[in-house]
Short mmCIF file of C-alpha atoms in Angstrom, two decimals:
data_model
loop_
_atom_site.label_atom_id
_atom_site.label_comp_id
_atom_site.label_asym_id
_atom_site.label_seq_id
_atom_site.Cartn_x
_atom_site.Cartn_y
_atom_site.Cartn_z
CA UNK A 17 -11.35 -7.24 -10.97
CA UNK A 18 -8.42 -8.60 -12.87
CA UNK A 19 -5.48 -10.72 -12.55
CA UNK A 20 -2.99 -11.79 -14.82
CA UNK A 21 0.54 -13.59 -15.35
CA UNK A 22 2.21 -11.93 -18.35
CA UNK A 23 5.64 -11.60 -19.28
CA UNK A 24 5.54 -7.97 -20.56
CA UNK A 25 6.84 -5.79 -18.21
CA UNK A 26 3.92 -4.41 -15.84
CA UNK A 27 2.21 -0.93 -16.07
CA UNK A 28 2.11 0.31 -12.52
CA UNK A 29 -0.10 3.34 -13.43
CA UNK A 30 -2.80 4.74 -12.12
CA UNK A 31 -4.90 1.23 -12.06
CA UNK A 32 -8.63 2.07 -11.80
CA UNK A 33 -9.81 3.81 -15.25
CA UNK A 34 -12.97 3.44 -14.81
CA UNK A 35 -13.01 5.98 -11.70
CA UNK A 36 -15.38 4.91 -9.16
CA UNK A 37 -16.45 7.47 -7.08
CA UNK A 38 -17.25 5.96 -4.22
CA UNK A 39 -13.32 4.47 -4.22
CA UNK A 40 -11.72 6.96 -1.07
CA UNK A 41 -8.91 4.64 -0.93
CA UNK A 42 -6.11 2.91 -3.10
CA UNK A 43 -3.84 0.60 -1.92
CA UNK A 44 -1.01 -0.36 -4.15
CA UNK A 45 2.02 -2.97 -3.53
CA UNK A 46 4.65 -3.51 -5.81
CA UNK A 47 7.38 -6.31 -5.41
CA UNK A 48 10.65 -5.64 -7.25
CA UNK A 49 13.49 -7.48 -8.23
CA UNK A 50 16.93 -6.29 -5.96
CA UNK A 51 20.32 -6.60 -7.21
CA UNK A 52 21.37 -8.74 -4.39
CA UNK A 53 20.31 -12.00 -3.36
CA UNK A 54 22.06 -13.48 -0.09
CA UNK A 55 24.36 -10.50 -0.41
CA UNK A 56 25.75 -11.75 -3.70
CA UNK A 57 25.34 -9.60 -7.24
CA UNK A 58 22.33 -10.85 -8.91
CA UNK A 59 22.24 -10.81 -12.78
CA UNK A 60 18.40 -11.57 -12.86
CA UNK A 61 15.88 -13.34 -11.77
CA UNK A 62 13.44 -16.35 -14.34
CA UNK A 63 10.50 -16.99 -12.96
CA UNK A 64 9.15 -20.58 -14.21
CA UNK A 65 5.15 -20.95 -14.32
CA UNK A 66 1.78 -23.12 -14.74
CA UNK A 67 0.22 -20.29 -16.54
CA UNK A 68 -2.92 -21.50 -16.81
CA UNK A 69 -2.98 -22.60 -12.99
CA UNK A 70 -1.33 -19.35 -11.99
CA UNK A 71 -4.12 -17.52 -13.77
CA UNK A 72 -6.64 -19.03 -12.11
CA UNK A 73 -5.51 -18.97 -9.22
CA UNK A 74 -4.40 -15.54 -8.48
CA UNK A 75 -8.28 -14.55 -9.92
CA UNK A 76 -9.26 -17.03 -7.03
CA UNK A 77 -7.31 -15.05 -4.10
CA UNK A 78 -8.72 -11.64 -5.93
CA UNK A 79 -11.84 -13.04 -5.49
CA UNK A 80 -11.62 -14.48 -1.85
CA UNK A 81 -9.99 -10.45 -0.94
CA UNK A 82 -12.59 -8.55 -2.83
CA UNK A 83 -15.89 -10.99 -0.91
CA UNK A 84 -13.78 -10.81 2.90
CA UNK A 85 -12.90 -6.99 2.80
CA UNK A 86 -15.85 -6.09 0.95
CA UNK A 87 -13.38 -4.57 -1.62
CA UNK A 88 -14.95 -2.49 -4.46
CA UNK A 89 -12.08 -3.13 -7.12
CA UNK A 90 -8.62 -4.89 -7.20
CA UNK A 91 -5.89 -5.95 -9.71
CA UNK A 92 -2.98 -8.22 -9.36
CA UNK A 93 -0.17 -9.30 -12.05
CA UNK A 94 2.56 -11.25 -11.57
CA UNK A 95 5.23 -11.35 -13.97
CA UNK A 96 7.31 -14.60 -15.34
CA UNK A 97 10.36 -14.90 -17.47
CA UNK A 98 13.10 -12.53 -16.93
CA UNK A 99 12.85 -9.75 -14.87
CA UNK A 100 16.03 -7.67 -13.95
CA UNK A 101 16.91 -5.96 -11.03
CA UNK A 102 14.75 -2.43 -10.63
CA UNK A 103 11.77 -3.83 -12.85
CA UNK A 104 8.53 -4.90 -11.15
CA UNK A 105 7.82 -8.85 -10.64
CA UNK A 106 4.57 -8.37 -8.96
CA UNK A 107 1.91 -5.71 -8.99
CA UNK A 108 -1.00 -5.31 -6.89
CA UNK A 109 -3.62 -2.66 -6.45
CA UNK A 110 -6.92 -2.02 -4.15
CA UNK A 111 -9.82 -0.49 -4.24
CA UNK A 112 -11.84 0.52 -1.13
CA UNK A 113 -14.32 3.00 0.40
CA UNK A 114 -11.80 3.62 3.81
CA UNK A 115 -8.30 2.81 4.02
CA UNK A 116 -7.74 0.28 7.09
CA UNK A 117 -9.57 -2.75 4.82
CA UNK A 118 -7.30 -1.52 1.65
CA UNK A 119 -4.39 -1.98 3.46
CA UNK A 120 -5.58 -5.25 5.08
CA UNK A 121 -6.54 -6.59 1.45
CA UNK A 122 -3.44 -5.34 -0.29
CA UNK A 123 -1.41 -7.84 2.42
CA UNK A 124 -3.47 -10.40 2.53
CA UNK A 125 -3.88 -10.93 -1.45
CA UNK A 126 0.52 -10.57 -1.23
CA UNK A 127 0.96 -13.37 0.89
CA UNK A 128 -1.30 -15.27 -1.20
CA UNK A 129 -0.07 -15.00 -4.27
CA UNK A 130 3.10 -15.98 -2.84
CA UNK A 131 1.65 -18.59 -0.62
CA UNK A 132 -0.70 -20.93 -3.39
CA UNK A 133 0.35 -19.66 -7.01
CA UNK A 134 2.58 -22.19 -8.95
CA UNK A 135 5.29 -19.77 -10.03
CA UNK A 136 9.05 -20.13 -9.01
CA UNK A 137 11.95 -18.36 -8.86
CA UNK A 138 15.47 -19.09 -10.31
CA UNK A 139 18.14 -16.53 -8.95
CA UNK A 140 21.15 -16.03 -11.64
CA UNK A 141 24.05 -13.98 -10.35
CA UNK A 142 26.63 -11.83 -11.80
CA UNK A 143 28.85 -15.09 -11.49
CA UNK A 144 27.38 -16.94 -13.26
CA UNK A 145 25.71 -19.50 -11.09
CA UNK A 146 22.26 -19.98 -10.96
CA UNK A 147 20.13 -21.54 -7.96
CA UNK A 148 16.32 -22.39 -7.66
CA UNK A 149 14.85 -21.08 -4.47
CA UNK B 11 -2.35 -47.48 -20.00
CA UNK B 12 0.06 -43.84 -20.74
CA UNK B 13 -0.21 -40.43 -18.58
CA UNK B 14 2.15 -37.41 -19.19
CA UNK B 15 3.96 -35.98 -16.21
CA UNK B 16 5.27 -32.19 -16.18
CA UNK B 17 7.88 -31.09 -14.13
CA UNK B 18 8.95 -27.82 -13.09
CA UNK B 19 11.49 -25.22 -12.09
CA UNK B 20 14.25 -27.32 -9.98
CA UNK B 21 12.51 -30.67 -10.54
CA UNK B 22 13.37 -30.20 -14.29
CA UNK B 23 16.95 -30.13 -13.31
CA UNK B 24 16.45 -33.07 -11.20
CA UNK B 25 15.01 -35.03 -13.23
CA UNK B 26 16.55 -33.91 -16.53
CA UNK B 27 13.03 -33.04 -18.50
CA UNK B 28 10.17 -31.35 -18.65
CA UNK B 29 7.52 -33.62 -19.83
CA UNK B 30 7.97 -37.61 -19.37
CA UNK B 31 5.01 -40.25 -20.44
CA UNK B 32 4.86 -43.18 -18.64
CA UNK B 33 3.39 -47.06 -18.66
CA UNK B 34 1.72 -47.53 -15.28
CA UNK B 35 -1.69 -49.23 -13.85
CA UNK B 36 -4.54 -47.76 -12.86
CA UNK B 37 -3.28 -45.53 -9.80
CA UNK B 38 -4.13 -42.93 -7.31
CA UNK B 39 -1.77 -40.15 -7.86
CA UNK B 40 -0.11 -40.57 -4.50
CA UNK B 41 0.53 -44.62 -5.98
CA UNK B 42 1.94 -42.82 -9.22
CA UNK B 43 3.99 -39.99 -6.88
CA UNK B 44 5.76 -43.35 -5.21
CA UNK B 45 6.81 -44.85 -8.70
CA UNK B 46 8.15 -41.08 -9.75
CA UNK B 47 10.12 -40.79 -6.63
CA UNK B 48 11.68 -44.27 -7.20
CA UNK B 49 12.75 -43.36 -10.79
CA UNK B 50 14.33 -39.88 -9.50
CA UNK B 51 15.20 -39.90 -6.15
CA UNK B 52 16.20 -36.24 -6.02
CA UNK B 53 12.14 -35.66 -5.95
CA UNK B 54 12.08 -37.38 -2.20
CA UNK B 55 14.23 -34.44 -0.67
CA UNK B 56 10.89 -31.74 -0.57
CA UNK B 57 8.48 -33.44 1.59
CA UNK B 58 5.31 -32.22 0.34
CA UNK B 59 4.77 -31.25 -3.67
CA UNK B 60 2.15 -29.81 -5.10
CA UNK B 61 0.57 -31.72 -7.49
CA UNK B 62 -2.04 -30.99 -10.57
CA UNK B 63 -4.54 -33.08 -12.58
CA UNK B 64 -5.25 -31.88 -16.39
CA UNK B 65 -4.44 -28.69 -14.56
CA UNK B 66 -6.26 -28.76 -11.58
CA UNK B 67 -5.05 -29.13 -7.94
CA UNK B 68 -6.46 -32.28 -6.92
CA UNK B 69 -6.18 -34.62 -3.93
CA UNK B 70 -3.71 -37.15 -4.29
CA UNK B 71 -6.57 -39.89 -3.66
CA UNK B 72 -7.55 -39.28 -7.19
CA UNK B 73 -7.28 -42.16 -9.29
CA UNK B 74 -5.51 -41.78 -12.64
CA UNK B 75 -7.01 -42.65 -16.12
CA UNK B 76 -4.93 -43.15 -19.78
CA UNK B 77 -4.36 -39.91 -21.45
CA UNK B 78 -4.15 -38.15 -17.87
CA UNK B 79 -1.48 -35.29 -17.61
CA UNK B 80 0.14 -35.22 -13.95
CA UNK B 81 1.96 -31.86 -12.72
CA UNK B 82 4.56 -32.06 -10.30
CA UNK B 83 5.33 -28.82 -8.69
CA UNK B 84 8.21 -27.70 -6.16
CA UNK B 85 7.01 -25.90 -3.08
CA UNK B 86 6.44 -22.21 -4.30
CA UNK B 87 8.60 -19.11 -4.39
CA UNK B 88 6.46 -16.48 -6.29
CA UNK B 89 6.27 -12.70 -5.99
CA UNK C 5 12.56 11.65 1.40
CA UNK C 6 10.32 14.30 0.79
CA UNK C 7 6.98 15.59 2.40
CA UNK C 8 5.13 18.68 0.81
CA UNK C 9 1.49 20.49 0.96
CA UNK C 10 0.45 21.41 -2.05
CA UNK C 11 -2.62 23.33 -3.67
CA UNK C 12 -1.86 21.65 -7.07
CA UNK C 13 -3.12 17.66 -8.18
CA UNK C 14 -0.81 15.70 -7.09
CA UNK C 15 1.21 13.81 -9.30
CA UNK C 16 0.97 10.15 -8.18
CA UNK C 17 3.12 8.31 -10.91
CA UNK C 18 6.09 6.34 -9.99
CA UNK C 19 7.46 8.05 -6.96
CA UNK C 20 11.38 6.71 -6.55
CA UNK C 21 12.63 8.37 -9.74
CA UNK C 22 16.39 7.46 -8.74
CA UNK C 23 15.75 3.71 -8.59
CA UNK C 24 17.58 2.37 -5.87
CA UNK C 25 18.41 -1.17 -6.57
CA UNK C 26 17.84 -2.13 -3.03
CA UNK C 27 14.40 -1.25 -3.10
CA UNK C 28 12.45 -4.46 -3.11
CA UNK C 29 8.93 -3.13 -1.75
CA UNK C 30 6.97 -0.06 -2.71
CA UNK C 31 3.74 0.23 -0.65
CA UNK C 32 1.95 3.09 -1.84
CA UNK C 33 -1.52 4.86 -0.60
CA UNK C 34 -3.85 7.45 -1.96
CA UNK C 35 -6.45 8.73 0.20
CA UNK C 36 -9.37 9.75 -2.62
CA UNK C 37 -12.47 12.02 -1.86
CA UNK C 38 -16.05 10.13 -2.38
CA UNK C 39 -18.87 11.82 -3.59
CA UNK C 40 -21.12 11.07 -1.24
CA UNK C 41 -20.65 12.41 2.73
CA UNK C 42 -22.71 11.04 5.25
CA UNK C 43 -25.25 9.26 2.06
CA UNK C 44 -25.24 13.51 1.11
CA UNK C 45 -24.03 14.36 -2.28
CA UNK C 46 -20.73 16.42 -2.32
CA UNK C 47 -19.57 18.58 -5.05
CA UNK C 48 -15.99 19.10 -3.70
CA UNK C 49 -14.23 19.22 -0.21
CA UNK C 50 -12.24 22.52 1.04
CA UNK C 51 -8.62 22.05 3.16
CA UNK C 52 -7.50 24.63 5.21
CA UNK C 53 -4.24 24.53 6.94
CA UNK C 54 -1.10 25.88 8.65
CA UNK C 55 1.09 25.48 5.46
CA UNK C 56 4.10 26.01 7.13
CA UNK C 57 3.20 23.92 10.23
CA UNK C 58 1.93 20.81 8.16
CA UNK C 59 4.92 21.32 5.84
CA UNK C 60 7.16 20.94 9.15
CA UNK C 61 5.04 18.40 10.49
CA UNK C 62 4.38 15.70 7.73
CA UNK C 63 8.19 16.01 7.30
CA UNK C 64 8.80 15.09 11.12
CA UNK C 65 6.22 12.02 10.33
CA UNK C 66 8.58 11.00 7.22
CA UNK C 67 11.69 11.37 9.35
CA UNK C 68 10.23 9.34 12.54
CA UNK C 69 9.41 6.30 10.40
CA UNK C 70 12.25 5.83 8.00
CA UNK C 71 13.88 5.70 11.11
CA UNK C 72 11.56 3.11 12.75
CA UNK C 73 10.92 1.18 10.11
CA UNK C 74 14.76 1.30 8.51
CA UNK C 75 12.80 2.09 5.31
CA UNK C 76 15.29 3.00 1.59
CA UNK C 77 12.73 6.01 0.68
CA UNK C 78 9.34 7.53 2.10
CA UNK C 79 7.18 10.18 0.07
CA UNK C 80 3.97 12.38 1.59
CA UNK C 81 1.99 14.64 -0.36
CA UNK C 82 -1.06 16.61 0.67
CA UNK C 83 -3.47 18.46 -0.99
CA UNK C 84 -4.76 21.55 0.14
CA UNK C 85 -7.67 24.00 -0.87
CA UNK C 86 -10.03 22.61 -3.12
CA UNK C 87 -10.50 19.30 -4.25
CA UNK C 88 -13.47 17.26 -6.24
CA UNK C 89 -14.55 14.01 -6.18
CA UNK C 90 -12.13 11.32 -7.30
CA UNK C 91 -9.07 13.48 -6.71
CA UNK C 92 -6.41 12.26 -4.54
CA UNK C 93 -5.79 14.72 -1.00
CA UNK C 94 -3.12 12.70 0.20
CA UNK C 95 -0.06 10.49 -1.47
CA UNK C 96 2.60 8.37 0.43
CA UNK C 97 4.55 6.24 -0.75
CA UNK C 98 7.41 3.82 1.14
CA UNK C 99 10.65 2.35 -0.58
CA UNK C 100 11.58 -0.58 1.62
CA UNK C 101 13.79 -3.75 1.49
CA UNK C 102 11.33 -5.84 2.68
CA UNK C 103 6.93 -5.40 2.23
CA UNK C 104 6.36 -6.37 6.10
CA UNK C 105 8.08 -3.04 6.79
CA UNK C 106 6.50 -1.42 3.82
CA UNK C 107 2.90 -2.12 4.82
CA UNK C 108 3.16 -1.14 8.71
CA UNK C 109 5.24 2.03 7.64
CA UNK C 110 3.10 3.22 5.09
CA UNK C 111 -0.38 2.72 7.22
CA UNK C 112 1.59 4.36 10.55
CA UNK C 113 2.29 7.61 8.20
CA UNK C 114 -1.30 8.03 6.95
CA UNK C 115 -2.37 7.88 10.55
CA UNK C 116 -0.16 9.96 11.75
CA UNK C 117 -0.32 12.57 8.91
CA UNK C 118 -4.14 12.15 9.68
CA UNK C 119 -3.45 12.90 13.70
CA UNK C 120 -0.93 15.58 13.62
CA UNK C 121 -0.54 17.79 10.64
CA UNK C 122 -3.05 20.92 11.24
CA UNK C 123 -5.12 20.24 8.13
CA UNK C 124 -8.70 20.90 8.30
CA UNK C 125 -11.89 20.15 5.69
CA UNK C 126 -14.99 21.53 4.67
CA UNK C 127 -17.37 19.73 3.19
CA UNK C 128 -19.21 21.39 0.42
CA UNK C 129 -22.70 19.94 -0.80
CA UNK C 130 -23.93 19.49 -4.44
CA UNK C 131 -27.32 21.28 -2.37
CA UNK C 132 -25.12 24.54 -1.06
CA UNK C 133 -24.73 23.58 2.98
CA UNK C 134 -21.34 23.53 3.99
CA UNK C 135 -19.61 21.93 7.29
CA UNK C 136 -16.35 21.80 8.64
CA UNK C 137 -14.95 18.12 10.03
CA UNK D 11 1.39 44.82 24.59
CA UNK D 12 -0.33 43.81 21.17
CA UNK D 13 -0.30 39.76 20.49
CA UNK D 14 -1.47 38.93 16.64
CA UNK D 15 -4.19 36.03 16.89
CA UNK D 16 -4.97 33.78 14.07
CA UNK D 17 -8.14 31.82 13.36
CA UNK D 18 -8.43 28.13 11.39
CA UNK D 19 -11.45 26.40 9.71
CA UNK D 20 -14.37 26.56 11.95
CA UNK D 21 -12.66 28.97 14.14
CA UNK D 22 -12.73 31.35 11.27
CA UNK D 23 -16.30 31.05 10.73
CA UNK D 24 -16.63 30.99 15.11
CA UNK D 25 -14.86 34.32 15.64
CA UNK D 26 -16.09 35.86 12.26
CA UNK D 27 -11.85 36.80 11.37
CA UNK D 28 -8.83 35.20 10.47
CA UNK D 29 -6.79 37.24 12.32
CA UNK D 30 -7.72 38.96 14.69
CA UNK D 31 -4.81 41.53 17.04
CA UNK D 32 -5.80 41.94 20.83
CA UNK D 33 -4.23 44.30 23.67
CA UNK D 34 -2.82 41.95 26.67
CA UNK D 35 -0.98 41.87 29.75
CA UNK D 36 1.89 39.71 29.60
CA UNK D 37 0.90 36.15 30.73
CA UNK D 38 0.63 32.39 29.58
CA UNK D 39 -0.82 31.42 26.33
CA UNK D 40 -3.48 29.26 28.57
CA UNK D 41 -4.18 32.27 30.41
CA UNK D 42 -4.55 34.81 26.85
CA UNK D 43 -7.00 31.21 25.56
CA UNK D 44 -9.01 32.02 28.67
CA UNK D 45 -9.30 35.77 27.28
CA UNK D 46 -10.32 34.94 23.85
CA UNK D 47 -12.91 32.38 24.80
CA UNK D 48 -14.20 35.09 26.94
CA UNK D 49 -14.36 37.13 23.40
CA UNK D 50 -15.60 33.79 21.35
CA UNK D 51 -17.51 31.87 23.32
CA UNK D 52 -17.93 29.17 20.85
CA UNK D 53 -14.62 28.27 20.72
CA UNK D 54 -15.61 26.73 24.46
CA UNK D 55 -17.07 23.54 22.21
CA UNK D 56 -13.96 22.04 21.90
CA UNK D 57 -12.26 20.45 24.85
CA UNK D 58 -8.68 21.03 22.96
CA UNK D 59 -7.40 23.06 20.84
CA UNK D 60 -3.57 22.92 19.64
CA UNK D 61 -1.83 25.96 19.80
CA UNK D 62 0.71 27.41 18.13
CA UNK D 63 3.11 30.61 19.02
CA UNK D 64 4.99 32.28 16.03
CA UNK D 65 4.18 28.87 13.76
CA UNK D 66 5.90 26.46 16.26
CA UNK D 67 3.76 23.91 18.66
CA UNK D 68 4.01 25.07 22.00
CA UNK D 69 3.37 23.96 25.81
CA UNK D 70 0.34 26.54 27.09
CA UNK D 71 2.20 27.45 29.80
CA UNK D 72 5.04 29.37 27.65
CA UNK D 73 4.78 33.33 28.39
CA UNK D 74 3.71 35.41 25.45
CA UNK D 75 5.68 39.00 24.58
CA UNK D 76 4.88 42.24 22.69
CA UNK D 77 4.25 41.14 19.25
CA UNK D 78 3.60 37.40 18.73
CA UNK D 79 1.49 35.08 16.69
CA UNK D 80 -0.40 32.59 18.05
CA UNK D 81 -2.55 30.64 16.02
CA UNK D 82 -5.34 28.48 17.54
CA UNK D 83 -6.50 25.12 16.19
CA UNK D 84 -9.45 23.28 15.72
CA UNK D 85 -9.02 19.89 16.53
CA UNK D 86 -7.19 17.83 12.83
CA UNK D 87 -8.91 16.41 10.34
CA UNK D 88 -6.19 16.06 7.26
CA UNK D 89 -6.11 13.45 4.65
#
């Protein structure tokens, strides 16, 4: 179990290495950055962080997920910086024996993230302007 | 006594920096969020903010101590 | 959108190789065969099928919930014949604006995929007894 | 008239062929199911079985002619 705020782009491949045999479903969600935003062009997006709260944090709602649905792996990252339209701001995979708790988990531990991690998003547009959400 | 507030995303534009130190009394944090909001009032338009101690989420009944670093954080908009 | 059955692994790398810049969501699930069946030991499972039927089929599945779910993109790939532990039998994957959409959509075409297509499997044990599902 | 019958999973290993041709009158395809359950009496476990007539899902009361396929399914169990 792994989470991580990074500002490298994110590696969306196959996430389990390790296989676990006993894994007979994978869940994966991946949030990415449109080129729109309130149907204006968007340039790209920043996303301003407490790293070191974030990190926590997003290990804390891994671990919550993994203990409720009885998960047996899962991995989240969230990216900060600059991420342009098309690239991947938030990545989250999971791990399960049957599919209707994977897909439960993957949810819940979205909304989360989004919910309690202290990251924020700055929207700057083809124009020029920029606006906090 | 001296604690270090950080501000961030939009509340560094309101408030024009990033990091501040101020000169206050011994405070709990919701005391110390009252004598930030006076200084920039732009803070008083979310209702709730999240706040950290030495990077912690705390309570805002905690009471502050010299050296302390205060986070001030907009509502969230991750993901 | 594209729904196939397949004897060969499936490939389950990014799936939306013409990025559409609308896509904000990508729910993706791979259905992953344990090796262990009812606590037995299994060396691999068998799929039989209507190959023409299922091809049809998981294709009508694709069709019926881009349409209900006003998803961008949908994907669906099964496996047929044999396959060993830790391989994947079954791929979707769902473009979407939004990852409410995403979620249901991708978890309503595994079920129905799982429900309609004529796709039937053999279990074969690491001790030589066999049984059909 | 000759009608070509094919046999899935279990029902493979239940009739001992995958395909399997038969000499009928002309009637319904739940009236030729009767006929081959007479035949297979093990395919009588399963309350349902889909059916198919020359690879499309059919109704069981479609009439069958000289030379179709129908293909007879155990109940799914994909993914």
């Amino acid at each position: 179990m792994k989470g991580r705020i990074q500002t490298d782009p994110i590696d969306v491949s196959y996430p389990f290495k390790d296989s676990n045999l006993n894994i007979g479903s994978i869940v994966t969600f991946r949030g990415i950055v449109r080129d729109t935003e309130s149907s204006r062009a968007l340039r790209h997006l920043f996303y301003d962080a407490d790293e070191g709260l974030a990190s926590e944090e997003i290990n804390k709602v891994l671990e919550e997920a993994v203990s409720r649905y009885k998960l047996i792996d899962a991995i989240a990252v969230h990216r900060i910086g600059v991420v342009k339209p098309g690239e991947t701001s938030l990545f989250v995979a999971v791990g399960s024996t049957h599919r209707k708790e994977g897909f439960e988990a993957c949810s819940y531990i979205v909304d989360s993230i989004k919910e309690r991690l202290p990251i924020w998003k700055k929207d700057h547009f083809v124009d020029g302007t920029e606006s906090w959400h | 006594m001296k604690v270090h507030i950080r501000y961030y995303a939009k509340y560094v534009d309101y408030t024009g920096t990033k990091i501040e130190d101020m000169e206050v009394e011994r405070m709990t944090i919701a005391e110390l969020l009252d004598v930030i909001k006076l200084k920039h009032s732009r803070l008083r338009e979310d209702k709730t903010s999240l706040v950290a101690l030495n990077s912690r989420f705390v309570n805002e009944g905690m009471i502050i101590s010299d050296g302390d670093t205060v986070s001030i954080f907009p509502p969230v908009s991750g993901g």
